[in-house]
Short mmCIF file of C-alpha atoms and ligand atoms in Angstrom, two decimals:
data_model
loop_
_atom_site.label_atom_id
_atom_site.label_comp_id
_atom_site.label_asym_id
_atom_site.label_seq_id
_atom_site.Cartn_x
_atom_site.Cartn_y
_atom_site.Cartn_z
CA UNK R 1 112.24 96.58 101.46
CA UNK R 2 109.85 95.69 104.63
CA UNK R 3 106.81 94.23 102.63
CA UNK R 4 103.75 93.73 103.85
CA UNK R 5 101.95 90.75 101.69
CA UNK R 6 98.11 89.99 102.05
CA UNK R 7 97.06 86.38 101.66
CA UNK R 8 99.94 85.05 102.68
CA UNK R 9 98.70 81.86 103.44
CA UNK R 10 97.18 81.44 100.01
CA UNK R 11 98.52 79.71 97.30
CA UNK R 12 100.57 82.58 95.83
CA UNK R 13 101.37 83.73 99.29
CA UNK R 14 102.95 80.22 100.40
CA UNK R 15 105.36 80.55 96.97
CA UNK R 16 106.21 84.38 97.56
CA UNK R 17 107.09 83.79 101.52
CA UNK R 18 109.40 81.50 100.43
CA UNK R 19 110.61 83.34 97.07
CA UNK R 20 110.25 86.87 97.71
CA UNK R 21 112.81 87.01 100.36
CA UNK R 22 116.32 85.82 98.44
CA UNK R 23 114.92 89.09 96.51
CA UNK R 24 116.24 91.59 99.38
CA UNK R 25 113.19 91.80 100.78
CA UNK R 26 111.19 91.24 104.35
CA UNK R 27 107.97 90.24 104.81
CA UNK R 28 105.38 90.33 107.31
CA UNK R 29 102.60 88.17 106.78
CA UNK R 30 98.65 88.36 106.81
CA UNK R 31 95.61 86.83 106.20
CA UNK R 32 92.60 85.78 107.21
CA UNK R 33 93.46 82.39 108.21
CA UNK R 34 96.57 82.09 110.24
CA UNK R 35 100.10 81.66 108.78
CA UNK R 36 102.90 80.97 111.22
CA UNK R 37 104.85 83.92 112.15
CA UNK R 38 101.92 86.38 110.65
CA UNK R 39 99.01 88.37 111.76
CA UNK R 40 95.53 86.96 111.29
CA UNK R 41 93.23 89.69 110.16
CA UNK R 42 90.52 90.14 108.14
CA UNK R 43 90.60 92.96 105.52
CA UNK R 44 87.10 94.48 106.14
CA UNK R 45 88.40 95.46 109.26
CA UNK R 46 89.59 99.20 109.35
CA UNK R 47 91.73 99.17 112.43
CA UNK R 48 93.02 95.92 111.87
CA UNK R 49 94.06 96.65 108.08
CA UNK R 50 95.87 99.84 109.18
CA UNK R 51 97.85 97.84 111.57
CA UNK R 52 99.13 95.56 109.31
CA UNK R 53 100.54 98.46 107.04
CA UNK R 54 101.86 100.41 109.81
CA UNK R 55 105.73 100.58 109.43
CA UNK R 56 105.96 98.78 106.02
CA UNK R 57 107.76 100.36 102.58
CA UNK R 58 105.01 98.68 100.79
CA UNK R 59 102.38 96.04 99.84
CA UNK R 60 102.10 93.01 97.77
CA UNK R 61 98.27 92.62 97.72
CA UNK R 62 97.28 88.92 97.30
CA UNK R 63 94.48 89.15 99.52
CA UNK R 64 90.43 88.21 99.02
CA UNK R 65 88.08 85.40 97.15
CA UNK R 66 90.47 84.14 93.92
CA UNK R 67 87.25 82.73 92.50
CA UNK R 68 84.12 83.65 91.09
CA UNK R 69 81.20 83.83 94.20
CA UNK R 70 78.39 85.58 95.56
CA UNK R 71 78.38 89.53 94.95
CA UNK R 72 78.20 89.89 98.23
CA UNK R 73 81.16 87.86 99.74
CA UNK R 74 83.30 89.51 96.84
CA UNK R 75 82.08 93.25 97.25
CA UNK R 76 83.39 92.44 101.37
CA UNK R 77 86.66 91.32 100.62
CA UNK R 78 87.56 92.23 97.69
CA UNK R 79 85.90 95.64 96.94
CA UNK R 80 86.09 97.02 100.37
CA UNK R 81 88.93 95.16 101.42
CA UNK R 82 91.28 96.57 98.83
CA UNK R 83 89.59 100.11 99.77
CA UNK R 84 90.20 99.79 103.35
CA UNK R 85 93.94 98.47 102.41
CA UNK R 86 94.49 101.79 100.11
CA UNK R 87 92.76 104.10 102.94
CA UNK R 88 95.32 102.60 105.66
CA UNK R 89 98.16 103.16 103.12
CA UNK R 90 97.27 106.77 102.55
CA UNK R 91 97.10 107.38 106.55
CA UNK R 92 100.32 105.28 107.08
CA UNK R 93 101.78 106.84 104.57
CA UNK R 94 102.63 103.51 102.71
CA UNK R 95 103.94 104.91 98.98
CA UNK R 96 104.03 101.12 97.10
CA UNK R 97 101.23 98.65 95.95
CA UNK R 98 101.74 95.65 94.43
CA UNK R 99 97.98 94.46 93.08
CA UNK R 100 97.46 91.28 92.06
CA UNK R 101 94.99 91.53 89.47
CA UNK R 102 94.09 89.27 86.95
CA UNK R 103 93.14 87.77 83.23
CA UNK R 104 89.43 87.70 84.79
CA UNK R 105 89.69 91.49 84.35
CA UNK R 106 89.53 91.66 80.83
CA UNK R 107 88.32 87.63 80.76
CA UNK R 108 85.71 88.40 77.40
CA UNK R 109 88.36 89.49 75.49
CA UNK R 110 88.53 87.03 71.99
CA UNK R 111 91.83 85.44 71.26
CA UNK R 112 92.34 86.34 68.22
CA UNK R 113 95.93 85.10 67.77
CA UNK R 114 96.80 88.77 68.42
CA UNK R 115 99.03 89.49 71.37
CA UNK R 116 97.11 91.17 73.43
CA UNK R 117 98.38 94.05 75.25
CA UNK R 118 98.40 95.17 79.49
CA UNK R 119 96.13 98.50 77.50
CA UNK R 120 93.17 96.20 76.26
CA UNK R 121 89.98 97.79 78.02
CA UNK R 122 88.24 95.86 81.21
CA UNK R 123 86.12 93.09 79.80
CA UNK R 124 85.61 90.89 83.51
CA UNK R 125 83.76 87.78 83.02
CA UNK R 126 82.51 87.38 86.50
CA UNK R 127 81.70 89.58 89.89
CA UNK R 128 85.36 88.18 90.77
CA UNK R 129 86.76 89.99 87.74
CA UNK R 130 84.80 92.90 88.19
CA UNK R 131 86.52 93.52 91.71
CA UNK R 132 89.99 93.42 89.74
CA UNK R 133 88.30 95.90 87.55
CA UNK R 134 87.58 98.08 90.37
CA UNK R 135 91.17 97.36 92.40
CA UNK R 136 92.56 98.11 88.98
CA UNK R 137 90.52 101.89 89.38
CA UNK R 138 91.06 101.97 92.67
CA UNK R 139 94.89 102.26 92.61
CA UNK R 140 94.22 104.77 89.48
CA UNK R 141 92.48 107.46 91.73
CA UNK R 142 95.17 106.47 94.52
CA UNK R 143 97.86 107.28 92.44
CA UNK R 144 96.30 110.25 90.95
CA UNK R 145 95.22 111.92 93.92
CA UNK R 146 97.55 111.07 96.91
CA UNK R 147 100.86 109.41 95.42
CA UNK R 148 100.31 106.27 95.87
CA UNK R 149 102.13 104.19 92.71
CA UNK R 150 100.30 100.59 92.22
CA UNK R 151 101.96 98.27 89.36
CA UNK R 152 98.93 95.91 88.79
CA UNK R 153 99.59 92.66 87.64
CA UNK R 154 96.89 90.86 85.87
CA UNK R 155 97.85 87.36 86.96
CA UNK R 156 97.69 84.60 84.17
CA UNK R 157 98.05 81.40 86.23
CA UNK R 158 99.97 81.05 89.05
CA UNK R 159 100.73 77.62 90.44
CA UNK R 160 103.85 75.29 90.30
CA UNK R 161 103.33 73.92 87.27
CA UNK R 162 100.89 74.90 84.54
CA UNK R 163 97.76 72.34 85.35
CA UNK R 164 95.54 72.43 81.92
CA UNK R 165 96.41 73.28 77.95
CA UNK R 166 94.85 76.76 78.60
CA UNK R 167 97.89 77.48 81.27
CA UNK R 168 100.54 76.76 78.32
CA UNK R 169 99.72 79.91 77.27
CA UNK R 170 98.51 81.81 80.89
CA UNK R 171 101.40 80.54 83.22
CA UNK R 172 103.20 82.63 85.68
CA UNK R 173 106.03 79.76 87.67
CA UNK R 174 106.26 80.61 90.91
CA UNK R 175 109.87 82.62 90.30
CA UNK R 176 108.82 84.46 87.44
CA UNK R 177 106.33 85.98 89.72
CA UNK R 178 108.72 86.53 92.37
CA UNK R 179 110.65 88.20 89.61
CA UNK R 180 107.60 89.90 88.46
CA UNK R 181 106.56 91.15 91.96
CA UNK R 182 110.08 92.84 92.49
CA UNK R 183 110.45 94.40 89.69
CA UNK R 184 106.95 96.19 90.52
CA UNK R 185 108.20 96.69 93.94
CA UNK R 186 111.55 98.70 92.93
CA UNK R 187 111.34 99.97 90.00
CA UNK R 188 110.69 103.60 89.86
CA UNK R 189 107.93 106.11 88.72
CA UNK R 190 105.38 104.01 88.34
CA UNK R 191 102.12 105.67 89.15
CA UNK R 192 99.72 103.72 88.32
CA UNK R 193 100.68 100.87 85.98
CA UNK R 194 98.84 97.29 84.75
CA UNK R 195 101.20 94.73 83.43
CA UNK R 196 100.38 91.67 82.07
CA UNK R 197 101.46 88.64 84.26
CA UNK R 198 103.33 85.16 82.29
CA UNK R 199 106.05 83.65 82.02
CA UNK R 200 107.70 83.22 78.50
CA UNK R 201 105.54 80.85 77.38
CA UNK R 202 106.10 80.00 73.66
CA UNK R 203 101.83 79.99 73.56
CA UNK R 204 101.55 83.14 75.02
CA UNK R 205 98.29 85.55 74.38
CA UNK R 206 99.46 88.27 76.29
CA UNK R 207 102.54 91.13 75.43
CA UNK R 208 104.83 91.44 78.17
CA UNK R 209 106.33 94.98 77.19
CA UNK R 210 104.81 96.96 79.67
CA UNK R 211 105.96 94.26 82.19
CA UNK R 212 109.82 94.50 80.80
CA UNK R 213 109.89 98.38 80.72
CA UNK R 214 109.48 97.84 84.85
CA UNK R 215 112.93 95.38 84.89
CA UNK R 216 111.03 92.30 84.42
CA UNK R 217 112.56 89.24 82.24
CA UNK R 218 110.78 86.18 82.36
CA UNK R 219 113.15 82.48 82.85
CA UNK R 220 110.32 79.98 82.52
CA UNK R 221 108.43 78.83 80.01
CA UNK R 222 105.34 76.54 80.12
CA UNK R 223 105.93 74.58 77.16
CA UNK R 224 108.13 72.00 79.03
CA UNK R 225 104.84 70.81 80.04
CA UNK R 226 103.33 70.41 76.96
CA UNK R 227 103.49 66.76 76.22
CA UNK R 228 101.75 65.91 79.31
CA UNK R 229 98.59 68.14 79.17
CA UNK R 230 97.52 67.85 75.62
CA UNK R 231 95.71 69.87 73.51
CA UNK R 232 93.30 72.59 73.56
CA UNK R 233 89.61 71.95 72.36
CA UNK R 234 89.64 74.63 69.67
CA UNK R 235 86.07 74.97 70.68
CA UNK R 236 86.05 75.55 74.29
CA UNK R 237 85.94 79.00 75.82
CA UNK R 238 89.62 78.10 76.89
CA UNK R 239 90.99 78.68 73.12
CA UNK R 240 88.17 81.62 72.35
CA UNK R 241 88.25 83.78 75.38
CA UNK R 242 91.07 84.76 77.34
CA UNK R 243 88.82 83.98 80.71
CA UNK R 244 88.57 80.61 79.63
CA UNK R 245 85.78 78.83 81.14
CA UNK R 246 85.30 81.76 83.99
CA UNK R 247 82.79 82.97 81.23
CA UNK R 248 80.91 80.26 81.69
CA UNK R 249 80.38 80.63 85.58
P1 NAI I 1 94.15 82.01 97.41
O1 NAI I 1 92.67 81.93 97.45
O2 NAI I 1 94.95 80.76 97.54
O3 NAI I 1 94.68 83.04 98.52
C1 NAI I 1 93.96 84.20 98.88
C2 NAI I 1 94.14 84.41 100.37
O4 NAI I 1 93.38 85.57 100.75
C3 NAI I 1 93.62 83.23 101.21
O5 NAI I 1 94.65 82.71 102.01
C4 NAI I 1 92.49 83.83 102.03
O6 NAI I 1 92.41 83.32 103.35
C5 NAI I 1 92.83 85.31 102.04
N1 NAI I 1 91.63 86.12 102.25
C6 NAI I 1 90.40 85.95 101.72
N2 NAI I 1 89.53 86.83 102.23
C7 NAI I 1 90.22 87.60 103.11
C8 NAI I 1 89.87 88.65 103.97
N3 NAI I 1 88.61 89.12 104.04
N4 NAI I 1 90.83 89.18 104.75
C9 NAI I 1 92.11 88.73 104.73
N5 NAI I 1 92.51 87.70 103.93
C10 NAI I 1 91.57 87.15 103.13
O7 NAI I 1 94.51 82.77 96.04
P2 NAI I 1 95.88 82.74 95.23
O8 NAI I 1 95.75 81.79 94.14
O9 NAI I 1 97.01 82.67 96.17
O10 NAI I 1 95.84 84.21 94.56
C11 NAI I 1 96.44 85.33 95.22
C12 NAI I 1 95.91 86.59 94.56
O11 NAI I 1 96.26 86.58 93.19
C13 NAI I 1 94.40 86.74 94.63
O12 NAI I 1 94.09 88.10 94.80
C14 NAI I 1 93.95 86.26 93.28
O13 NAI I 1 92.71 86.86 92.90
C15 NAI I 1 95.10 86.72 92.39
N6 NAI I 1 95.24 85.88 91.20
C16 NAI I 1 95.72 84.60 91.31
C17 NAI I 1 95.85 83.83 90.19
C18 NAI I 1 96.47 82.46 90.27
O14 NAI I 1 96.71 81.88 89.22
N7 NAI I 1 96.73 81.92 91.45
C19 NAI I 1 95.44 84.31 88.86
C20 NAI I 1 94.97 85.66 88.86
C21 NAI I 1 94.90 86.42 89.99
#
């Protein structure tokens, strides 16, 4: 497929331009800082966010603030920005989004040693979560009204190795989300579905069956790392709330 993937020179953008790819797919690239071989554009801008879609089979949508901030910085890119990227898919006629949502989206739910499912209502724990909350909604309508499927993935923790005891149980490794992200990308009927995003971490909070139904099937598994990060504080927000300390922001 010819992708087009937002924030490509983010964090989870540098992984996925590198592990997307040996997936079957092409990329073009785009964010608001450069990235080498990609367009620089800013999402808030109408004209420029339709001509980044123009052409593509779809979207991977890393784009906008990854961390809590002011409500207005996130309501720009984040809130508009993922309208203006749905508007220039409906007039491109783009028929696949790829949303990276996240755990901030439902961040006040307790652990409760439960797995907790991709259907647990929106609980955000900060304006940043809230804007998953409404990109989550957003690709609802979308779907509902023009035809546009979204898989949203509410992102655990995505970096090369898990970095704190909370991320033994939240990790996503860098090819499990390539994995992940494909299997949203080509597997069919979607409409409008939220998956839960991990890797097979023996800690794991989260169920991973809606995420499996799509073709997903996790390698990794965080607890490699364990010895060297320790041990939760049973009384931090980390073990109590799956937002961790965002609910503290
Ligand atoms: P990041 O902050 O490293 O990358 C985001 C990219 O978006 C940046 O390169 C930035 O320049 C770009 N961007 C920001 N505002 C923009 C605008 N107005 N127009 C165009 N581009 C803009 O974030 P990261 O970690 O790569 O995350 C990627 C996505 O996944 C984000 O949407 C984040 O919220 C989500 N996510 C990531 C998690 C993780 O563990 N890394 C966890 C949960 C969700």
């Amino acid at each position: 497929m010819h992708v087009l993937l937002t924030g490509a020179a983010g964090g989870v953008g540098t992984l996925l331009r590198e592990l997307l790819p040996p997936h079957g797919h092409t990329l073009r690239l785009a964010d608001l800082r450069p990235v080498e071989g990609g367009l620089t554009f800013d999402l808030r801008d109408t004209d420029a966010v339709r001509e980044a879609v123009r052409g593509v089979d779809a979207v991977v949508h890393l784009g906008g603030i990854s961390l809590e901030d002011s409500f207005a910085n996130i309501l720009g890119a984040n809130i508009q920005g993922t309208y203006e990227l749905y508007e220039a898919a409906r007039l491109e006629g783009v028929k696949r989004i790829v949303f990276a949502s996240s755990n901030h989206a439902v961040g006040y739910t307790p652990l409760t040693g439960e797995l907790i499912g991709s259907d647990t209502p929106a609980r955000p724990d900060t304006y940043y979560g809230l804007s998953k909350v409404f990109g989550e909604g957003l690709a609802s309508l979308y779907a509902d009204k023009h035809g546009i499927e979204t898989v949203s993935i509410r992102i655990g923790s995505c970096f090369a190795k898990p970095r704190s005891p909370r991320m033994l149980s939240t990790w996503l490794s860098p090819t499990d989300c390539a994995r992940l992200v494909h299997a949203a990308l080509t597997a069919p009927d979607v409409g409008h579905t939220v998956v839960n995003g991990i890797s097979a971490n023996t800690r794991a909070w989260w169920d991973l069956s809606t995420a499996r139904a799509l073709g997903y099937h996790p390698q990794d598994d965080a607890e490699i790392y364990a010895a060297e990060l320790g041990e939760l504080d049973p009384d931090s927000p980390d073990a109590t709330l799956l937002g961790g300390f965002f609910t503290t922001l």
